[in-house]
Coordinates of C-alpha atoms and ligand atoms in Angstrom, one line a residue:
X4 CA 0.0 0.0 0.0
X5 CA 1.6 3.2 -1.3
X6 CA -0.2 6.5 0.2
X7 CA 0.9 9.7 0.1
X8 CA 1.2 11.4 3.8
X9 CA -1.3 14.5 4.9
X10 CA 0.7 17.3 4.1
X11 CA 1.1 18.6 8.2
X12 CA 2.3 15.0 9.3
X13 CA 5.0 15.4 11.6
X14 CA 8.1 14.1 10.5
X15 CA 10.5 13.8 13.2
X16 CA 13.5 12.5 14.8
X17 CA 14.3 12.3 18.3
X18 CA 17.1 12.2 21.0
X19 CA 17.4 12.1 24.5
X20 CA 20.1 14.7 26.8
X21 CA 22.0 12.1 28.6
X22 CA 22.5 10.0 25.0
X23 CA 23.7 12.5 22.9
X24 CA 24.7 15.3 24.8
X25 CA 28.5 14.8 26.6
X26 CA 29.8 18.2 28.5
X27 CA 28.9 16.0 31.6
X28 CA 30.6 18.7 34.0
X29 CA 30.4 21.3 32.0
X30 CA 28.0 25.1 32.7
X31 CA 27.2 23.8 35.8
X32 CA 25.9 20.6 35.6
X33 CA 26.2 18.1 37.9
X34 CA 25.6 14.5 38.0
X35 CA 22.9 12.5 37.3
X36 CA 22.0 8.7 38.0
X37 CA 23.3 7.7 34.6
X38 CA 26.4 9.6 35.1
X39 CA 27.5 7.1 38.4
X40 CA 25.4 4.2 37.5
X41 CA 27.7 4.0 34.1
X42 CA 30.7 4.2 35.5
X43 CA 30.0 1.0 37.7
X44 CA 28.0 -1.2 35.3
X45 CA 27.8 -1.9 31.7
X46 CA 27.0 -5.1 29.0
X47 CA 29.6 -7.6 28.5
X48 CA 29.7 -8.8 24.6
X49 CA 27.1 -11.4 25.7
X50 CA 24.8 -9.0 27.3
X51 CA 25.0 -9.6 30.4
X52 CA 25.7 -7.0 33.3
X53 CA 29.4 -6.7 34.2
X54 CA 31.6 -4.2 36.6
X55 CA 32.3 -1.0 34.5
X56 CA 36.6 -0.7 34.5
X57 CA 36.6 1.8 32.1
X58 CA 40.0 3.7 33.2
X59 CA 38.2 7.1 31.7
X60 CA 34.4 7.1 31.4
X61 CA 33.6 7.8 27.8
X62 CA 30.1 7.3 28.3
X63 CA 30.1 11.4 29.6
X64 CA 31.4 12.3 25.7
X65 CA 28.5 10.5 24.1
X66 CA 28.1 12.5 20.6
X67 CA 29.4 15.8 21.9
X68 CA 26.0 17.7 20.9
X69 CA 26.8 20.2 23.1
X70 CA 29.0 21.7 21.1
X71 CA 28.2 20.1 17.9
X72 CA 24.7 21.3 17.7
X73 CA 24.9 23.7 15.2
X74 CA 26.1 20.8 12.8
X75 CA 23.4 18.3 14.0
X76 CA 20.3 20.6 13.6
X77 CA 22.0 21.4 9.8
X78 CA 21.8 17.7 9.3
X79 CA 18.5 18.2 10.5
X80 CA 17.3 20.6 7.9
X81 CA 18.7 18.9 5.1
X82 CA 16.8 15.5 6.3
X83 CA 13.5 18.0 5.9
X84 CA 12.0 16.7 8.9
X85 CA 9.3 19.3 10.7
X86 CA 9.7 18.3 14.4
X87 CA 12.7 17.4 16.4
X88 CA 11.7 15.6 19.4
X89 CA 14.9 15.9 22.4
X90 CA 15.0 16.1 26.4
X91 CA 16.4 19.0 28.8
X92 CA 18.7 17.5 31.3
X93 CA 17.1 18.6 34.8
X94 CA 20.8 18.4 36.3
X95 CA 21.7 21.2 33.5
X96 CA 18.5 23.4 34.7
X97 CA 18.6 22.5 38.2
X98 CA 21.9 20.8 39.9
X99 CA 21.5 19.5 42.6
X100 CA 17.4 18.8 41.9
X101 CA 15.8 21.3 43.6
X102 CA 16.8 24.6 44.4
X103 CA 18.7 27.1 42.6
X104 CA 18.3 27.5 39.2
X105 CA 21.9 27.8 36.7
X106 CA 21.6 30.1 33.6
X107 CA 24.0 28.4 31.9
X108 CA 22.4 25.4 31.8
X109 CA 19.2 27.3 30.0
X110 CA 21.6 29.4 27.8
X111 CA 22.6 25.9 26.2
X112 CA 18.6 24.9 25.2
X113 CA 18.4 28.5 24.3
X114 CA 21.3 28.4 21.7
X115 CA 19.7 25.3 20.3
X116 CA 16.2 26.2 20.3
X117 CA 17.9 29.8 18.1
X118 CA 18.9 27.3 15.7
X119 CA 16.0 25.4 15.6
X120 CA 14.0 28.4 14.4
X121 CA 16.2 29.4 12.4
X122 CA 16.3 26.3 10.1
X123 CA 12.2 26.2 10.7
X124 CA 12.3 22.9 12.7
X125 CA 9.8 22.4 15.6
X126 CA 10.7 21.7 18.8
X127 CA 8.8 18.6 21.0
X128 CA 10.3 18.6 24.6
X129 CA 11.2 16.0 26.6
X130 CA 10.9 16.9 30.3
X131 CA 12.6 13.7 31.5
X132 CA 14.5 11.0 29.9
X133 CA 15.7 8.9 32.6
X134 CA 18.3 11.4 33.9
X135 CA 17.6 12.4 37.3
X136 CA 19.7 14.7 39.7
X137 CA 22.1 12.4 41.5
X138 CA 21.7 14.7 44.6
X139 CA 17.8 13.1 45.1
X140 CA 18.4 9.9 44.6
X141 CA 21.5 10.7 47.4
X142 CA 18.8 12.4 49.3
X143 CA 16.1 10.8 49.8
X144 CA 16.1 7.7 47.3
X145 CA 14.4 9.9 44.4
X146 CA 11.4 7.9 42.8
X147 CA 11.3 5.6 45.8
X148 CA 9.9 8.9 47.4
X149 CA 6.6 11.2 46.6
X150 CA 8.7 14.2 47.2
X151 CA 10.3 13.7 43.5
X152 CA 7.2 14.4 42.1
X153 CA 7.0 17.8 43.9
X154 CA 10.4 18.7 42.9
X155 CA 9.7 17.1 39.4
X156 CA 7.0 19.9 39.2
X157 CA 9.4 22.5 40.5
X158 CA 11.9 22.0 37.7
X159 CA 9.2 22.2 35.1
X160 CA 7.4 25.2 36.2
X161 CA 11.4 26.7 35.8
X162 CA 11.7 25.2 32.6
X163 CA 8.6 26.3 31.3
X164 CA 8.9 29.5 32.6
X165 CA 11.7 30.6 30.7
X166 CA 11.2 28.6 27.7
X167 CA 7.9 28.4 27.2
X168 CA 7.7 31.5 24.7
X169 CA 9.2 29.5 22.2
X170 CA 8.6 25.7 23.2
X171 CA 4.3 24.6 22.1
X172 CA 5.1 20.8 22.3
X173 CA 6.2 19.5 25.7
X174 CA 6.5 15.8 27.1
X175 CA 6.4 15.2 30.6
X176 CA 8.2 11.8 31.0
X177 CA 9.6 9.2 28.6
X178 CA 8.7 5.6 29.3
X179 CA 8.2 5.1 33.1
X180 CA 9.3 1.4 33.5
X181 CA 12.3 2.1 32.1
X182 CA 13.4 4.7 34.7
X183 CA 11.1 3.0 37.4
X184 CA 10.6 -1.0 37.1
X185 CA 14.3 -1.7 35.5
X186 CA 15.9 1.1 37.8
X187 CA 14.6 -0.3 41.1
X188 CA 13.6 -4.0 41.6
X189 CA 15.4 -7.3 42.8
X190 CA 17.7 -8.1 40.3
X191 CA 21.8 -8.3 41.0
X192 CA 22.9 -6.7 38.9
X193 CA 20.9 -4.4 37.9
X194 CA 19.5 -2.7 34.7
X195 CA 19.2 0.8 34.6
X196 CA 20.6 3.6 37.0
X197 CA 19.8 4.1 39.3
X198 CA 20.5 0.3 40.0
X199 CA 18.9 0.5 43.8
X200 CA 17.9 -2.9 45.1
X201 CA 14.5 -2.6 46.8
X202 CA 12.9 -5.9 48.8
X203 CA 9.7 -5.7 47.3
X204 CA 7.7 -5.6 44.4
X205 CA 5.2 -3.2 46.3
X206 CA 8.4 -0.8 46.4
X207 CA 9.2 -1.5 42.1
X208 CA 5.2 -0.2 41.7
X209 CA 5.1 2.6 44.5
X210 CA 8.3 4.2 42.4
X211 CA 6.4 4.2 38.9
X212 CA 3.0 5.5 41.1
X213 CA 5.3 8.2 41.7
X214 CA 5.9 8.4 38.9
X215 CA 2.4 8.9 37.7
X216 CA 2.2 11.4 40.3
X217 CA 5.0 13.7 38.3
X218 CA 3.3 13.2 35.5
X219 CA -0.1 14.3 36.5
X220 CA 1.5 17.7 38.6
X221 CA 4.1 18.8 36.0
X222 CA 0.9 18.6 33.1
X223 CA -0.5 21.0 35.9
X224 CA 2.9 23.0 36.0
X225 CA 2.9 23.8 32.5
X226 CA -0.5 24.6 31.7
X227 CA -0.1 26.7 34.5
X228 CA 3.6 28.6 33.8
X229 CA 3.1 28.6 29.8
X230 CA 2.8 32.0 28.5
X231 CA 1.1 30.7 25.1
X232 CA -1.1 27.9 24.4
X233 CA 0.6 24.8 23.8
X234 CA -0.1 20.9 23.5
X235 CA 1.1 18.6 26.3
X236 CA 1.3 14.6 25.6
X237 CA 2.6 11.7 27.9
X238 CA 5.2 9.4 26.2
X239 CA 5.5 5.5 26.9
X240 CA 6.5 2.1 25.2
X241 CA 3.2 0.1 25.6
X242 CA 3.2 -3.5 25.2
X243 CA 1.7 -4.1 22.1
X244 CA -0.4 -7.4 21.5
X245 CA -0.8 -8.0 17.5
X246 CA -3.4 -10.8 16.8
X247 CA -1.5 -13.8 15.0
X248 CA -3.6 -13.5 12.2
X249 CA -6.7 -10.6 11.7
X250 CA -9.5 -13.0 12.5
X251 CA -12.2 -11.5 14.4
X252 CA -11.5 -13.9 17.2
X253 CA -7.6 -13.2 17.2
X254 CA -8.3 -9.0 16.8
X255 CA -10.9 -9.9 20.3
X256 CA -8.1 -11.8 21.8
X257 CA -5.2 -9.0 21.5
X258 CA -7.8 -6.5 22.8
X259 CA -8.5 -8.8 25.5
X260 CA -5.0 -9.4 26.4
X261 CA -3.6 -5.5 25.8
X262 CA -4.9 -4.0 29.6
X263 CA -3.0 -6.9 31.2
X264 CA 0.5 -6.2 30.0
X265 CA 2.3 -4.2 32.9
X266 CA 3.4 -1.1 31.0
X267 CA -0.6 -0.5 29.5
X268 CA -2.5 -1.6 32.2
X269 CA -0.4 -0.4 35.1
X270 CA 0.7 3.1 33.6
X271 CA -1.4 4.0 30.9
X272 CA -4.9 3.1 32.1
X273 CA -4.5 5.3 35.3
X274 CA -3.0 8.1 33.2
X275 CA -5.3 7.9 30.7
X276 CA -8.7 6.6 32.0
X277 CA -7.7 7.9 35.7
X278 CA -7.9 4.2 36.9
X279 CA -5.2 1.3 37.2
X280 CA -7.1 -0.9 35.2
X281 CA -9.2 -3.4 37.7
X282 CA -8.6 -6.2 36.1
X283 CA -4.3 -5.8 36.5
X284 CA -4.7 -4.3 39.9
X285 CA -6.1 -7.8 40.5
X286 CA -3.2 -9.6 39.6
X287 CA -1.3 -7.1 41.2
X288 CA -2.5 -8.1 44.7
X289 CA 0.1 -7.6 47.3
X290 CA 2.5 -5.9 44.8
X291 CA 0.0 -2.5 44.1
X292 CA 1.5 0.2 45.0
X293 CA 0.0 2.7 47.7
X294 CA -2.7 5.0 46.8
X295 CA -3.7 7.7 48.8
X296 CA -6.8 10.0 48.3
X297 CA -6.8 12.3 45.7
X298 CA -3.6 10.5 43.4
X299 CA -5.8 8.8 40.7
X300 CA -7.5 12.5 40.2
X301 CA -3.7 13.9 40.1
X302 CA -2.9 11.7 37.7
X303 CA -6.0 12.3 35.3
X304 CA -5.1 15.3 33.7
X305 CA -6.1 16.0 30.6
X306 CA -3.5 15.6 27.6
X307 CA -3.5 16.8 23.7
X308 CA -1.5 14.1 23.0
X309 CA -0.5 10.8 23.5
X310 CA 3.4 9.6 22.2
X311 CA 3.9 6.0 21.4
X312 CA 7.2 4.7 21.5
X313 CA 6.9 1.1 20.0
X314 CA 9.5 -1.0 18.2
X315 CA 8.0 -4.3 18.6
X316 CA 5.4 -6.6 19.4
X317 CA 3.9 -10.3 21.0
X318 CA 1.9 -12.3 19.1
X319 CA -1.9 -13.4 20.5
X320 CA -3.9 -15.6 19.4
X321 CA -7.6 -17.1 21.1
X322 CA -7.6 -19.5 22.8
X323 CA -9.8 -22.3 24.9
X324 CA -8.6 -21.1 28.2
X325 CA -10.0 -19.2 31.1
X326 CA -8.4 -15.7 29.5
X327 CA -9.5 -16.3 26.0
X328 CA -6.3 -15.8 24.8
X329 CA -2.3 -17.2 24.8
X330 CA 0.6 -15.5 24.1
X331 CA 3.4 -17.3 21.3
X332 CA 6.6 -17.9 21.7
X333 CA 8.7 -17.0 19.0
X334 CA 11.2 -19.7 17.4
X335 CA 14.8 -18.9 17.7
X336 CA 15.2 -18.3 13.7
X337 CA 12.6 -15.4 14.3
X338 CA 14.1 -12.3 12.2
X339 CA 15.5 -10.0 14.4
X340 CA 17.2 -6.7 14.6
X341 CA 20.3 -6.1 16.7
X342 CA 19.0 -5.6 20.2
X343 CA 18.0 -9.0 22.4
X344 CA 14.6 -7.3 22.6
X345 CA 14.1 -6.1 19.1
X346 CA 11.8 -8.6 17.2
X347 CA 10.9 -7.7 14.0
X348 CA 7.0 -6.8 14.4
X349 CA 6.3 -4.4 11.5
X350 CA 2.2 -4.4 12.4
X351 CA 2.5 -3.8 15.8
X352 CA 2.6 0.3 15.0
X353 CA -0.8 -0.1 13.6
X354 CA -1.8 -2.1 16.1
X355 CA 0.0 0.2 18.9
X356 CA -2.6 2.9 17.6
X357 CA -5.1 1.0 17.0
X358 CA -5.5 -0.6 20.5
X359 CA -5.2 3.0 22.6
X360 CA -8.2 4.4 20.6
X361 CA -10.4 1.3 20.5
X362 CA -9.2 -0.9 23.8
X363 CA -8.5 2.2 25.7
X364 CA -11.8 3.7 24.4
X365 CA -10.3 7.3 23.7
X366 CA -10.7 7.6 19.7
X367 CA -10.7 11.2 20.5
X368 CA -6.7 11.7 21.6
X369 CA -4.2 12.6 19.3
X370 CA -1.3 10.0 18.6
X371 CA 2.4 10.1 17.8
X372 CA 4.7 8.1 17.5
X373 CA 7.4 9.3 19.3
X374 CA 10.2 6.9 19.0
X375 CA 10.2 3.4 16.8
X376 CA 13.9 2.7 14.9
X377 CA 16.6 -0.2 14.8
X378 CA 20.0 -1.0 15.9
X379 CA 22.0 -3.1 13.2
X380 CA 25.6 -4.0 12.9
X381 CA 26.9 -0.9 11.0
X382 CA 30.3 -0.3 9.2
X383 CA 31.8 2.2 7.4
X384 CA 32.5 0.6 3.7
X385 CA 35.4 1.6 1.3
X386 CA 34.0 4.1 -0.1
X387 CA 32.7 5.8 3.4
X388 CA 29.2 4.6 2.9
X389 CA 27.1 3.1 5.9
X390 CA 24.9 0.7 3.5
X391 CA 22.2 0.3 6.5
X392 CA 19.8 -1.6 4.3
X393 CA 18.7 -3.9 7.3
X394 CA 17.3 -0.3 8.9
X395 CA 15.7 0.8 5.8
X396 CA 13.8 -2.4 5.3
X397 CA 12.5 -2.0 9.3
X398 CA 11.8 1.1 8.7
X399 CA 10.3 1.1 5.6
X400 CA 7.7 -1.5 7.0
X401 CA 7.1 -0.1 10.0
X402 CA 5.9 3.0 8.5
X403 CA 3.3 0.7 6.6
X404 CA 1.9 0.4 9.2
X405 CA 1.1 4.1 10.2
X406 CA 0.1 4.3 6.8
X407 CA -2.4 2.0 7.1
X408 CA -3.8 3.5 10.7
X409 CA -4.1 7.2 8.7
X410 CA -6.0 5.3 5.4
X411 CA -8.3 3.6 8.5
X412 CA -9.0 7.0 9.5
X413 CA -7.2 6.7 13.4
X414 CA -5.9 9.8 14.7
X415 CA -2.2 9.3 14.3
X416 CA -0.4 12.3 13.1
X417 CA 3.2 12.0 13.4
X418 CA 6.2 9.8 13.6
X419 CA 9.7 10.4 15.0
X420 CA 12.3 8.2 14.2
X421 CA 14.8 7.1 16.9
X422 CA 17.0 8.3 16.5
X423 CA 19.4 11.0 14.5
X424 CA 22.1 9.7 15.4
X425 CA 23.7 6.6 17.0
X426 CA 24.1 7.2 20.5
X427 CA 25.0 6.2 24.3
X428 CA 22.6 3.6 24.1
X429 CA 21.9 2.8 27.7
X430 CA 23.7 -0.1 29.5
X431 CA 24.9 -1.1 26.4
X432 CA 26.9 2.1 26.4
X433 CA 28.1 2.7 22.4
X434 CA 27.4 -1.2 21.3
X435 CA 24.3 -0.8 19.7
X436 CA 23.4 1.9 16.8
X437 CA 20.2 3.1 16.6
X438 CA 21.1 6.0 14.2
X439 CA 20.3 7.6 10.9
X440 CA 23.6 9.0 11.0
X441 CA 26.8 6.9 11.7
X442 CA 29.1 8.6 14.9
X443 CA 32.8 7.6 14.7
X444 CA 33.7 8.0 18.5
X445 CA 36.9 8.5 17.6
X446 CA 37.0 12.0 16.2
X447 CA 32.9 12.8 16.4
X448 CA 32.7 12.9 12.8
X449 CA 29.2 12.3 11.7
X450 CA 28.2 10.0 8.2
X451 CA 24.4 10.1 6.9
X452 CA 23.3 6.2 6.7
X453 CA 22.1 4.8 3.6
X454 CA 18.7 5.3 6.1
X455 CA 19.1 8.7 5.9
X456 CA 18.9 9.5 2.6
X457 CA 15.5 7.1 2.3
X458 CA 14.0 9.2 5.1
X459 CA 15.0 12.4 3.2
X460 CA 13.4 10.9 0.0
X461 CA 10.2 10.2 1.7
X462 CA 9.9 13.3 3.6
X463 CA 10.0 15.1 0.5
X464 CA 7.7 13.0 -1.5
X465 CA 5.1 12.8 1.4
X466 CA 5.4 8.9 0.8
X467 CA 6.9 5.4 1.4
X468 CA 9.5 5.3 -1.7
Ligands
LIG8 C1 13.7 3.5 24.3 N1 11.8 -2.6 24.9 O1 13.8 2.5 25.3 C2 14.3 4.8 24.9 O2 13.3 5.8 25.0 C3 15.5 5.3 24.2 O3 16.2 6.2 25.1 C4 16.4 4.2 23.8 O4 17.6 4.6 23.3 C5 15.6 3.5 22.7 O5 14.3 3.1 23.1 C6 16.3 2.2 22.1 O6 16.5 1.3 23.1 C7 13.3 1.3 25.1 O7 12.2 -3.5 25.7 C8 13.6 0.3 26.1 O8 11.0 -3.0 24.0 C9 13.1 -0.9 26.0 C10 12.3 -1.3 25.0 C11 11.9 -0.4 24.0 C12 12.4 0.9 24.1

């Protein structure tokens, strides 16, 4: 199916600070929980979690953006794309979390957001992308406590205050589990920073109601410190259930089986619907987190927007049990990209949007996709080509399936590819590339991807080429 585009779909890329940024220390910022958490732990070749023993921690370089910008946002505009989707490092804005405020931190997001305008690309801000203030997790155990959502608040209404004149998109948090369920839980060694080993799963789902709690009060900050109307979304990576095969009873068992998946029914459904959704919160038992009067209502706020960062999929199918459904197990010879997580489910972006406005009953809301892209094994050929053809082929499919969401009429209206450029990807630090443009770490010289030029192409003819 070859349509062409709406002529005001978003086409975007997007980053994150702590990925691409580098300048760890400098204009005042100070640490975050990435910045100590990956110095102690990384990913062997084999994936698994090993001490760090870097002698210098190149992880703080990542792609130098902070003083490559200017480059990057040209490589930008000659992509074409309208949006660019990034995060504002709250340890730039605010230090040590709460309290004073550095200038020099906002001068930075200021000389970006100047060139921004100037090459006519919008801006879509992240508020948080997993990088939070070293000095509150030292403190008082950061999303383990309800006092980060306060401060979370406090740092937008800053943020917003002096940047909302030229900022009309803003995100409040990027993918709660990530930062809450694989930052705090019971696994030695850990995933993510902040790496804190708490004796209960209670404790894992108390930090992402926090979590929830941040979201709901900084939507309240902004709408209440932005000096022009603007849109404000929620982003997360739902877990998306694609029906083996589109018979009615397959489509009824994927919608059956989408509220029970932890990241939709558990972080979604009380954002969106104001509720955890009752039938999770029943398998929850002893694990829910506590609730106190008034939260839920906190947490319902009203959003323009909802961002969907998917990259893959499960496979349902009905079945003759008590649920209705089972999940599949895929066979080791499934195709994959190069991540252990990073199946190759080209439907389940249609089915990612499809499910929020039919499952979650809200064909009203306005959808992005926020993040979907693909690590692969790049190298730099003889002739100084990146010949990413694996990417193009993920991409090219995934983006059939938005396609097919707009010709069905659902209310998608963007797509942001993760990401520009290949970046500090997590624990696995700079062994998987996710980029459109090739980073040689060595000297920070950038190289367009094959990919890159097929994005370009399709930007400019509104269509899959
Ligand atoms: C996203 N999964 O995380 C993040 O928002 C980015 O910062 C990150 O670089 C990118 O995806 C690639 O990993 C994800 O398990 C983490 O399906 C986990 C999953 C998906 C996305």
């Amino acid at each position: 199916m070859s349509i062409t585009f709406p002529t005001n779909f978003q086409w975007g890329v997007a980053t994150a600070a702590f990925q691409i940024e580098g300048g760890a220390s400098l204009a005042g910022r100070k640490p975050s929980v990435w910045d100590t958490f990956s110095q102690q732990w990384r990913r062997s070749s084999r994936g698994h979690m090993v001490p760090m023993g870097f002698a210098k921690p190149p992880h703080l370089d990542a792609c130098d953006h902070f003083h490559r910008y200017q480059e990057d946002v040209k490589l930008m505009a000659a992509l074409g794309v309208t949006q660019y989707r990034f995060s504002i490092s709250w340890c730039r804005i605010i230090p040590n979390g709460r309290g004073s405020v550095n200038v020099a931190g906002f001068e930075f997001y200021e000389r970006l957001l100047d060139c921004l305008e100037a090459h006519g690309i919008e801006p879509v801000v992240t508020l948080f992308h997993w990088d939070s203030p070293l000095a509150l997790e030292n403190q008082y155990g950061s999303w383990r406590s309800r006092e980060m959502a306060d401060d979370f608040a406090d740092y937008v209404t800053a943020v917003v205050t002096r940047l909302g004149d030229r900022i009309r998109h803003w995100i409040t948090l990027n993918e709660i589990t990530c930062f809450t369920h694989l930052g705090y839980n019971d696994r030695v060694p850990p995933e993510h920073a902040p790496g804190t080993i708490v004796p209960r799963w209670r404790d894992v789902w108390q930090t992402s109601h926090h979590a929830l709690l941040a979201h709901g009060l900084g939507v309240q900050a902004i709408r209440a410190a932005s000096p022009q109307p603007c849109r404000v979304g929620l982003v997360d990576n739902f877990g998306i259930t694609v029906p083996l095969s589109e018979t009615p009873a397959n489509i009824t068992a994927a919608q059956a089986a989408f509220p029970y998946h932890c990241n939709n029914g558990g972080l979604i459904y009380p954002a969106i619907t104001g509720q955890y959704h009752a039938g999770f919160w029943k398998t929850l038992g002893a694990e829910a987190p506590q609730v106190q009067d008034g939260d839920l209502t906190t947490i319902h706020q009203p959003i323009d927007f909802l961002g969907l960062n998917i990259y893959t999929g499960s496979h349902i199918r009905a079945a003759d049990n008590v649920r209705g459904y089972e999940y599949l197990d895929l066979p080791s010879g499934y195709p994959r990209l190069d991540m252990p997580w990073l199946n190759f489910f080209p439907d389940s972006l249609y089915w990612g949007i499809r499910h929020v406005s039919e499952t979650l009953n809200r064909p009203d809301l306005s959808l992005i996709i926020t993040e979907n892209g693909c690590a692969a094994q790049d190298e730099v050929n003889a002739q100084g080509e990146v010949l990413d053809l694996d990417r193009i082929l993920y991409l090219k499919q995934h983006l059939q399936g938005v396609a097919r969401a707009i010709t069905e009429d659902y209310p998608i209206h963007g797509y942001y590819l993760w990401s520009l450029l290949d970046n500090f990807e997590w624990s696995w630090a700079y062994a998987k590339r996710f980029g459109i443009v090739y980073i040689n770490y060595q000297t920070q010289q950038r190289i367009p991807k094959a990919s890159y030029y097929w994005y370009r192409d399709c930007i400019q003819a509104g269509k899959l080429l």
